[in-house]
Amino acid sequence: MTQALPYARIIGSGSFLPPRCVSNDELAADLASRNIETSDQWIFERTGIRQRYLAERGVKTSALATEAARLALADAQVDASEVDLIILATSTPDFVFPSTACLVQANLGNKGAAAFDVQAVCSGFVYALTTAEAFIRAGRARCALVIGAEVFSSILDWNDRGTCVLFGDGAGAVVVKASAEPGILSAELHADGSQMGILSAAGNVAYGAVTGDPFLRMDGQAVFKQAVTVLDRSAREVVAQAGLQLSEVDWFIPHQANSRILTFLARKLEIPLEKVVMTVDQHANTSAASIPLALDVARRDGRIQTGQLVLLQGVGGGFTWGSVLVKM
Ligand SMILES: CC(C)(COP(=O)(O)OP(=O)(O)OC[C@H]1O[C@@H](n2cnc3c(N)ncnc32)[C@H](O)[C@@H]1OP(=O)(O)O)[C@@H](O)C(=O)NCCC(=O)NCCS
């Protein structure tokens, strides 16, 4: 056990998208060839999505996660050998086991760090970041790699136009280090398992076969209503926990599921839209990867600066949700 420093700070980020970018028009043409009707207009008006990146068949979550992790380590100027904790959030792990975190560890050449996956669907990254912060503040880790990575295209029913147009693949990662200066200021996580039915992929591998339904299923309207309700409450709670006001938040990065959810939420919270980082148009919903992807984009294009306050919010299957307030 190492000596505890009082805070955990994000000191670097990285992200990675598979090379194949598929526009709404291309997706609509592909679906039309199978007599499934959709359009750029329907998708964009309902969700704000213009395109998504899709991994080629056979490309696994660990491959995307490793690339994002390498970029985050380089950005933080941390060698992989310094990392003593790897937490990877995903709902599309490479295997039943070992965990995808262990596969990334091996790819990075790290030996000895604790490594495990977190399963909280689209809230996975805020769950993983909160867990890493708790390890660091308890003195059980000094340098953590926190990753959100998905090949969500592998669990989509490409005959269901109500869901297959909404998601994409990708990975994002941050390096979190013990620090004498404040970094992660407050966090809160929640779940309501009684709502499992509104968003699930209720299948499993058992007795040598897939049992249940291997595809994602969603009651879109129920998810929409639930998401805006819980995220509104959670944002207020996490900011109050830090003794701050919502008006002091510099950047708001909610899970990138749907621009209508994001704008509705920002209005409820009276956060100006200029402060909302929006990548859902470019990436679609990449589940656990969406928040670190958006964070990395906004750091690299110069919007998010050191010292600024960033509010991260996840929401998704479980039903799960949570918020983390970060001083960069
Ligand atoms: C999914 C979502 C965009 C659907 O929008 P909606 O306005 O609720 O649409 P509905 O599901 O009621 O469907 C309306 C119509 O569009 C049709 N439709 C569904 N998907 C379509 C598509 N891709 N293209 C064209 N039409 C489509 C439906 O069949 C339905 O047709 P009908 O009226 O003839 O039956 C919306 O509910 C949503 O954004 N929910 C939140 C989802 C989310 O963010 N999930 C992730 C959270 S982690």
Tab-separated table of C-alpha atoms and ligand atoms in Angstrom:
chain	number	residue	atom	x	y	z
A	1	MET	CA	0.000	0.000	0.000
A	2	THR	CA	1.322	3.404	-1.037
A	3	GLN	CA	1.024	6.628	0.955
A	4	ALA	CA	-2.246	8.369	0.129
A	5	LEU	CA	-2.215	11.746	-1.567
A	6	PRO	CA	-5.467	13.593	-0.969
A	7	TYR	CA	-6.707	13.891	-4.559
A	8	ALA	CA	-6.967	12.097	-7.911
A	9	ARG	CA	-6.427	14.129	-11.094
A	10	ILE	CA	-6.928	13.422	-14.790
A	11	ILE	CA	-3.514	14.091	-16.337
A	12	GLY	CA	-4.006	12.815	-19.875
A	13	SER	CA	-6.555	11.496	-22.347
A	14	GLY	CA	-6.704	9.595	-25.613
A	15	SER	CA	-9.322	8.198	-27.943
A	16	PHE	CA	-9.580	5.944	-30.931
A	17	LEU	CA	-12.203	5.293	-33.587
A	18	PRO	CA	-12.196	2.457	-36.087
A	19	PRO	CA	-11.350	3.771	-39.583
A	20	ARG	CA	-14.692	2.991	-41.285
A	21	CYS	CA	-17.025	5.995	-41.056
A	22	VAL	CA	-20.602	5.280	-42.139
A	23	SER	CA	-22.904	8.226	-42.864
A	24	ASN	CA	-26.660	8.069	-42.317
A	25	ASP	CA	-27.131	7.978	-46.103
A	26	GLU	CA	-24.752	5.038	-46.479
A	27	LEU	CA	-26.446	3.191	-43.628
A	28	ALA	CA	-29.892	3.923	-45.096
A	29	ALA	CA	-28.772	2.555	-48.487
A	30	ASP	CA	-27.407	-0.587	-46.845
A	31	LEU	CA	-30.621	-1.141	-44.874
A	32	ALA	CA	-32.722	-0.433	-47.987
A	33	SER	CA	-30.976	-3.303	-49.756
A	34	ARG	CA	-32.595	-5.484	-47.070
A	35	ASN	CA	-35.990	-3.730	-47.349
A	36	ILE	CA	-35.556	-1.777	-44.118
A	37	GLU	CA	-36.559	1.833	-44.540
A	38	THR	CA	-34.815	4.727	-42.835
A	39	SER	CA	-33.326	8.064	-43.851
A	40	ASP	CA	-30.759	10.664	-42.875
A	41	GLN	CA	-33.666	12.995	-42.154
A	42	TRP	CA	-35.366	10.609	-39.675
A	43	ILE	CA	-32.140	9.761	-37.896
A	44	PHE	CA	-30.857	13.342	-37.696
A	45	GLU	CA	-34.163	14.890	-36.605
A	46	ARG	CA	-34.753	12.310	-33.861
A	47	THR	CA	-31.171	11.928	-32.585
A	48	GLY	CA	-28.765	14.516	-34.018
A	49	ILE	CA	-26.640	11.673	-35.393
A	50	ARG	CA	-25.001	12.230	-38.809
A	51	GLN	CA	-22.532	9.327	-38.900
A	52	ARG	CA	-20.906	6.592	-36.843
A	53	TYR	CA	-17.638	4.627	-36.948
A	54	LEU	CA	-18.013	0.878	-37.238
A	55	ALA	CA	-15.332	-1.726	-36.558
A	56	GLU	CA	-14.761	-4.409	-39.160
A	57	ARG	CA	-16.083	-7.799	-38.145
A	58	GLY	CA	-13.557	-9.508	-35.904
A	59	VAL	CA	-12.043	-6.292	-34.520
A	60	LYS	CA	-12.425	-6.546	-30.760
A	61	THR	CA	-12.957	-4.050	-27.977
A	62	SER	CA	-9.453	-4.666	-26.576
A	63	ALA	CA	-7.909	-3.490	-29.869
A	64	LEU	CA	-9.748	-0.135	-29.782
A	65	ALA	CA	-9.109	0.211	-26.036
A	66	THR	CA	-5.378	-0.418	-26.422
A	67	GLU	CA	-5.021	2.345	-29.024
A	68	ALA	CA	-6.933	4.837	-26.847
A	69	ALA	CA	-4.877	3.821	-23.789
A	70	ARG	CA	-1.563	4.303	-25.651
A	71	LEU	CA	-2.615	7.802	-26.701
A	72	ALA	CA	-3.735	8.682	-23.158
A	73	LEU	CA	-0.424	7.460	-21.693
A	74	ALA	CA	1.517	9.460	-24.283
A	75	ASP	CA	-0.557	12.558	-23.535
A	76	ALA	CA	0.072	12.129	-19.794
A	77	GLN	CA	3.756	11.345	-20.401
A	78	VAL	CA	3.363	8.231	-18.295
A	79	ASP	CA	5.027	4.933	-19.133
A	80	ALA	CA	2.756	1.865	-19.134
A	81	SER	CA	4.930	0.347	-16.407
A	82	GLU	CA	3.929	3.153	-13.993
A	83	VAL	CA	0.246	2.204	-14.145
A	84	ASP	CA	-0.891	0.215	-11.104
A	85	LEU	CA	-4.634	0.059	-11.840
A	86	ILE	CA	-6.528	-0.553	-15.093
A	87	ILE	CA	-10.306	-0.265	-15.096
A	88	LEU	CA	-12.099	-0.801	-18.372
A	89	ALA	CA	-15.791	-0.095	-18.842
A	90	THR	CA	-17.505	-2.117	-21.551
A	91	SER	CA	-20.645	-4.073	-22.373
A	92	THR	CA	-18.950	-5.707	-25.339
A	93	PRO	CA	-15.960	-7.511	-23.802
A	94	ASP	CA	-13.764	-9.655	-26.044
A	95	PHE	CA	-14.454	-12.754	-23.955
A	96	VAL	CA	-16.480	-14.052	-21.036
A	97	PHE	CA	-13.059	-14.044	-19.394
A	98	PRO	CA	-10.320	-12.934	-19.004
A	99	SER	CA	-11.469	-9.360	-18.630
A	100	THR	CA	-10.787	-6.952	-21.485
A	101	ALA	CA	-8.760	-4.884	-18.983
A	102	CYS	CA	-6.330	-7.814	-18.663
A	103	LEU	CA	-6.039	-8.070	-22.458
A	104	VAL	CA	-5.220	-4.356	-22.677
A	105	GLN	CA	-2.693	-4.745	-19.876
A	106	ALA	CA	-0.919	-7.474	-21.847
A	107	ASN	CA	-1.008	-5.371	-25.047
A	108	LEU	CA	0.575	-2.446	-23.191
A	109	GLY	CA	3.275	-4.640	-21.678
A	110	ASN	CA	2.267	-3.683	-18.147
A	111	LYS	CA	2.918	-6.260	-15.479
A	112	GLY	CA	1.372	-6.363	-12.040
A	113	ALA	CA	-1.283	-3.632	-12.142
A	114	ALA	CA	-4.720	-4.593	-10.842
A	115	ALA	CA	-6.978	-4.910	-13.893
A	116	PHE	CA	-10.705	-5.472	-14.166
A	117	ASP	CA	-13.778	-4.589	-16.202
A	118	VAL	CA	-16.751	-2.558	-15.074
A	119	GLN	CA	-20.171	-3.324	-16.501
A	120	ALA	CA	-22.563	-0.413	-16.210
A	121	VAL	CA	-23.372	-0.022	-19.923
A	122	CYS	CA	-23.443	3.661	-20.957
A	123	SER	CA	-22.709	4.729	-17.362
A	124	GLY	CA	-19.622	2.512	-17.361
A	125	PHE	CA	-17.057	5.274	-17.714
A	126	VAL	CA	-18.362	7.351	-14.792
A	127	TYR	CA	-18.544	4.162	-12.700
A	128	ALA	CA	-14.950	3.292	-13.652
A	129	LEU	CA	-13.639	6.811	-13.033
A	130	THR	CA	-15.332	6.987	-9.634
A	131	THR	CA	-13.865	3.595	-8.712
A	132	ALA	CA	-10.358	4.661	-9.770
A	133	GLU	CA	-10.682	7.850	-7.733
A	134	ALA	CA	-11.703	5.834	-4.646
A	135	PHE	CA	-8.696	3.499	-5.069
A	136	ILE	CA	-6.332	6.454	-5.396
A	137	ARG	CA	-7.761	8.417	-2.476
A	138	ALA	CA	-7.566	5.283	-0.310
A	139	GLY	CA	-3.879	4.910	-1.213
A	140	ARG	CA	-4.486	1.588	-2.988
A	141	ALA	CA	-3.301	2.923	-6.352
A	142	ARG	CA	-1.239	5.873	-7.566
A	143	CYS	CA	-1.683	5.838	-11.314
A	144	ALA	CA	-4.798	4.481	-13.002
A	145	LEU	CA	-5.759	3.947	-16.590
A	146	VAL	CA	-9.529	4.330	-16.973
A	147	ILE	CA	-10.943	3.221	-20.299
A	148	GLY	CA	-14.370	3.099	-21.928
A	149	ALA	CA	-14.418	0.936	-25.056
A	150	GLU	CA	-17.065	-0.756	-27.155
A	151	VAL	CA	-17.727	-2.667	-30.317
A	152	PHE	CA	-21.444	-2.062	-29.925
A	153	SER	CA	-22.049	-2.968	-33.571
A	154	SER	CA	-21.532	-6.598	-32.491
A	155	ILE	CA	-24.675	-6.616	-30.312
A	156	LEU	CA	-26.979	-4.666	-32.634
A	157	ASP	CA	-29.836	-6.302	-34.471
A	158	TRP	CA	-29.183	-4.880	-37.931
A	159	ASN	CA	-32.798	-5.710	-38.859
A	160	ASP	CA	-34.146	-3.403	-36.131
A	161	ARG	CA	-34.123	0.144	-37.496
A	162	GLY	CA	-35.277	1.476	-34.112
A	163	THR	CA	-31.885	0.660	-32.566
A	164	CYS	CA	-29.247	-0.119	-35.212
A	165	VAL	CA	-29.046	3.476	-36.460
A	166	LEU	CA	-28.253	4.847	-32.995
A	167	PHE	CA	-24.910	3.307	-32.042
A	168	GLY	CA	-21.255	3.265	-33.046
A	169	ASP	CA	-17.910	1.777	-31.990
A	170	GLY	CA	-14.929	3.470	-30.334
A	171	ALA	CA	-12.769	3.892	-27.264
A	172	GLY	CA	-11.600	6.648	-24.943
A	173	ALA	CA	-9.195	6.607	-22.030
A	174	VAL	CA	-7.830	8.839	-19.293
A	175	VAL	CA	-4.834	8.585	-16.971
A	176	VAL	CA	-5.713	9.442	-13.369
A	177	LYS	CA	-2.917	10.091	-10.904
A	178	ALA	CA	-2.633	10.703	-7.163
A	179	SER	CA	-2.125	14.414	-6.607
A	180	ALA	CA	-1.684	17.038	-3.956
A	181	GLU	CA	-3.966	19.321	-6.004
A	182	PRO	CA	-7.735	18.854	-6.363
A	183	GLY	CA	-8.845	16.925	-9.454
A	184	ILE	CA	-11.981	14.816	-9.158
A	185	LEU	CA	-14.078	16.941	-6.815
A	186	SER	CA	-17.211	14.854	-6.325
A	187	ALA	CA	-19.000	11.854	-7.753
A	188	GLU	CA	-22.210	9.948	-7.332
A	189	LEU	CA	-23.489	6.711	-8.842
A	190	HIS	CA	-26.915	5.102	-8.885
A	191	ALA	CA	-28.797	2.155	-10.325
A	192	ASP	CA	-32.359	0.910	-10.462
A	193	GLY	CA	-32.332	-2.746	-11.442
A	194	SER	CA	-36.131	-2.884	-11.498
A	195	GLN	CA	-35.916	-0.956	-14.810
A	196	MET	CA	-33.707	-3.535	-16.494
A	197	GLY	CA	-36.329	-4.182	-19.166
A	198	ILE	CA	-36.190	-0.788	-20.880
A	199	LEU	CA	-32.642	-1.301	-22.209
A	200	SER	CA	-30.934	-4.668	-22.292
A	201	ALA	CA	-29.027	-7.291	-24.253
A	202	ALA	CA	-30.464	-10.216	-22.349
A	203	GLY	CA	-28.359	-13.033	-23.754
A	204	ASN	CA	-25.557	-15.186	-22.421
A	205	VAL	CA	-23.175	-17.933	-23.451
A	206	ALA	CA	-24.070	-21.095	-21.564
A	207	TYR	CA	-23.730	-24.813	-22.137
A	208	GLY	CA	-21.899	-24.165	-25.392
A	209	ALA	CA	-24.532	-21.941	-27.001
A	210	VAL	CA	-26.036	-18.473	-26.879
A	211	THR	CA	-29.029	-18.486	-24.576
A	212	GLY	CA	-31.590	-15.689	-24.515
A	213	ASP	CA	-31.439	-12.691	-26.847
A	214	PRO	CA	-27.935	-11.655	-27.924
A	215	PHE	CA	-29.107	-8.301	-29.299
A	216	LEU	CA	-29.674	-4.923	-27.728
A	217	ARG	CA	-33.368	-4.116	-27.166
A	218	MET	CA	-34.680	-0.765	-26.087
A	219	ASP	CA	-37.878	1.037	-25.243
A	220	GLY	CA	-36.640	4.349	-26.638
A	221	GLN	CA	-39.299	6.583	-25.156
A	222	ALA	CA	-38.989	5.082	-21.663
A	223	VAL	CA	-35.197	5.486	-21.817
A	224	PHE	CA	-35.541	9.092	-22.957
A	225	LYS	CA	-37.870	10.018	-20.067
A	226	GLN	CA	-35.812	8.176	-17.471
A	227	ALA	CA	-32.525	9.673	-18.712
A	228	VAL	CA	-33.579	13.314	-18.503
A	229	THR	CA	-35.141	12.831	-15.058
A	230	VAL	CA	-32.191	11.085	-13.380
A	231	LEU	CA	-29.472	13.175	-15.042
A	232	ASP	CA	-31.116	16.421	-13.983
A	233	ARG	CA	-31.206	15.276	-10.345
A	234	SER	CA	-27.713	13.800	-10.461
A	235	ALA	CA	-26.128	16.964	-11.902
A	236	ARG	CA	-27.595	19.071	-9.113
A	237	GLU	CA	-26.469	16.590	-6.457
A	238	VAL	CA	-22.870	16.200	-7.623
A	239	VAL	CA	-22.342	19.949	-7.914
A	240	ALA	CA	-23.886	20.579	-4.473
A	241	GLN	CA	-21.680	17.833	-3.010
A	242	ALA	CA	-18.633	19.861	-4.117
A	243	GLY	CA	-20.102	23.051	-2.617
A	244	LEU	CA	-20.403	24.636	-6.073
A	245	GLN	CA	-23.128	25.978	-8.376
A	246	LEU	CA	-24.125	24.652	-11.792
A	247	SER	CA	-23.336	28.108	-13.207
A	248	GLU	CA	-19.662	27.522	-12.295
A	249	VAL	CA	-19.360	24.480	-14.596
A	250	ASP	CA	-17.203	25.330	-17.631
A	251	TRP	CA	-17.970	22.240	-19.714
A	252	PHE	CA	-20.834	19.782	-19.612
A	253	ILE	CA	-20.220	16.307	-21.082
A	254	PRO	CA	-23.302	14.117	-20.726
A	255	HIS	CA	-23.325	10.647	-22.245
A	256	GLN	CA	-23.617	11.134	-25.993
A	257	ALA	CA	-26.795	9.218	-26.787
A	258	ASN	CA	-29.010	11.729	-28.463
A	259	SER	CA	-28.737	15.476	-29.059
A	260	ARG	CA	-32.371	15.947	-28.044
A	261	ILE	CA	-31.638	14.472	-24.591
A	262	LEU	CA	-28.536	16.664	-24.290
A	263	THR	CA	-30.232	19.918	-25.257
A	264	PHE	CA	-33.341	19.189	-23.156
A	265	LEU	CA	-31.138	18.453	-20.150
A	266	ALA	CA	-28.917	21.497	-20.639
A	267	ARG	CA	-32.013	23.702	-20.759
A	268	LYS	CA	-33.419	22.158	-17.562
A	269	LEU	CA	-30.090	22.745	-15.831
A	270	GLU	CA	-29.779	26.246	-17.331
A	271	ILE	CA	-26.387	25.355	-18.811
A	272	PRO	CA	-25.819	27.331	-22.055
A	273	LEU	CA	-25.507	25.071	-25.119
A	274	GLU	CA	-22.069	26.600	-25.878
A	275	LYS	CA	-20.813	24.794	-22.760
A	276	VAL	CA	-22.120	21.391	-23.865
A	277	VAL	CA	-19.582	19.155	-25.621
A	278	MET	CA	-21.526	17.387	-28.365
A	279	THR	CA	-19.959	14.550	-30.365
A	280	VAL	CA	-23.055	12.396	-30.886
A	281	ASP	CA	-23.414	13.865	-34.392
A	282	GLN	CA	-19.995	12.459	-35.343
A	283	HIS	CA	-19.712	9.281	-33.243
A	284	ALA	CA	-23.362	8.276	-32.542
A	285	ASN	CA	-23.836	6.508	-29.202
A	286	THR	CA	-20.646	4.609	-28.319
A	287	SER	CA	-21.945	3.585	-24.874
A	288	ALA	CA	-19.109	3.431	-22.290
A	289	ALA	CA	-16.728	5.100	-24.758
A	290	SER	CA	-18.838	8.183	-25.410
A	291	ILE	CA	-17.764	10.346	-22.454
A	292	PRO	CA	-13.972	9.803	-22.670
A	293	LEU	CA	-14.194	10.211	-26.457
A	294	ALA	CA	-15.967	13.558	-26.078
A	295	LEU	CA	-13.604	14.646	-23.297
A	296	ASP	CA	-10.574	13.839	-25.421
A	297	VAL	CA	-11.961	15.652	-28.473
A	298	ALA	CA	-12.626	18.798	-26.427
A	299	ARG	CA	-9.210	18.680	-24.718
A	300	ARG	CA	-7.356	18.211	-27.980
A	301	ASP	CA	-9.225	20.955	-29.858
A	302	GLY	CA	-8.346	23.348	-27.039
A	303	ARG	CA	-11.805	23.894	-25.568
A	304	ILE	CA	-11.136	22.237	-22.202
A	305	GLN	CA	-8.268	23.928	-20.370
A	306	THR	CA	-6.368	23.068	-17.202
A	307	GLY	CA	-8.144	24.405	-14.130
A	308	GLN	CA	-11.622	24.312	-15.698
A	309	LEU	CA	-14.603	22.525	-14.181
A	310	VAL	CA	-16.056	19.682	-16.236
A	311	LEU	CA	-19.257	17.816	-15.416
A	312	LEU	CA	-19.367	14.251	-16.775
A	313	GLN	CA	-22.636	12.302	-16.766
A	314	GLY	CA	-23.416	8.731	-17.721
A	315	VAL	CA	-26.773	7.011	-18.110
A	316	GLY	CA	-27.822	3.681	-19.549
A	317	GLY	CA	-28.860	0.088	-19.169
A	318	GLY	CA	-29.281	-1.380	-15.746
A	319	PHE	CA	-30.833	1.192	-15.355
A	320	THR	CA	-27.677	3.037	-14.257
A	321	TRP	CA	-26.611	6.650	-14.009
A	322	GLY	CA	-24.052	8.859	-12.332
A	323	SER	CA	-22.020	12.054	-12.442
A	324	VAL	CA	-18.433	13.072	-11.806
A	325	LEU	CA	-17.331	16.678	-11.315
A	326	VAL	CA	-13.729	17.176	-12.383
A	327	LYS	CA	-11.283	20.041	-12.087
A	328	MET	CA	-8.955	19.551	-15.027
B	1	LIG	C1	-35.043	5.957	-30.206
B	1	LIG	C2	-35.748	7.264	-30.480
B	1	LIG	C3	-34.865	8.153	-31.358
B	1	LIG	C4	-37.037	6.968	-31.238
B	1	LIG	O1	-37.734	8.156	-31.464
B	1	LIG	P1	-39.298	8.214	-31.186
B	1	LIG	O2	-39.753	9.555	-31.571
B	1	LIG	O3	-39.492	7.765	-29.766
B	1	LIG	O4	-39.806	7.177	-32.226
B	1	LIG	P2	-40.705	5.889	-32.015
B	1	LIG	O5	-39.888	4.784	-31.457
B	1	LIG	O6	-41.966	6.273	-31.287
B	1	LIG	O7	-41.065	5.559	-33.503
B	1	LIG	C5	-41.775	6.489	-34.298
B	1	LIG	C6	-41.904	5.921	-35.682
B	1	LIG	O8	-40.616	5.923	-36.329
B	1	LIG	C7	-40.350	4.621	-36.828
B	1	LIG	N1	-38.907	4.394	-36.797
B	1	LIG	C8	-38.160	3.855	-35.802
B	1	LIG	N2	-36.875	3.832	-36.178
B	1	LIG	C9	-36.807	4.361	-37.415
B	1	LIG	C10	-35.755	4.614	-38.308
B	1	LIG	N3	-34.478	4.323	-38.029
B	1	LIG	N4	-36.048	5.191	-39.494
B	1	LIG	C11	-37.311	5.519	-39.822
B	1	LIG	N5	-38.350	5.286	-39.011
B	1	LIG	C12	-38.095	4.726	-37.809
B	1	LIG	C13	-41.097	3.687	-35.923
B	1	LIG	O9	-41.336	2.461	-36.539
B	1	LIG	C14	-42.367	4.473	-35.695
B	1	LIG	O10	-43.211	4.302	-36.816
B	1	LIG	P3	-44.799	4.161	-36.635
B	1	LIG	O11	-45.222	5.453	-36.013
B	1	LIG	O12	-45.247	3.975	-38.037
B	1	LIG	O13	-44.990	2.977	-35.740
B	1	LIG	C15	-36.090	8.020	-29.174
B	1	LIG	O14	-37.068	7.317	-28.454
B	1	LIG	C16	-34.892	8.194	-28.301
B	1	LIG	O15	-34.004	8.959	-28.625
B	1	LIG	N6	-34.849	7.524	-27.143
B	1	LIG	C17	-33.693	7.521	-26.278
B	1	LIG	C18	-32.777	6.456	-26.775
B	1	LIG	C19	-31.416	6.527	-26.190
B	1	LIG	O16	-30.849	7.573	-26.083
B	1	LIG	N7	-30.897	5.360	-25.801
B	1	LIG	C20	-29.605	5.201	-25.290
B	1	LIG	C21	-29.569	5.594	-23.871
B	1	LIG	S1	-28.084	5.056	-23.160
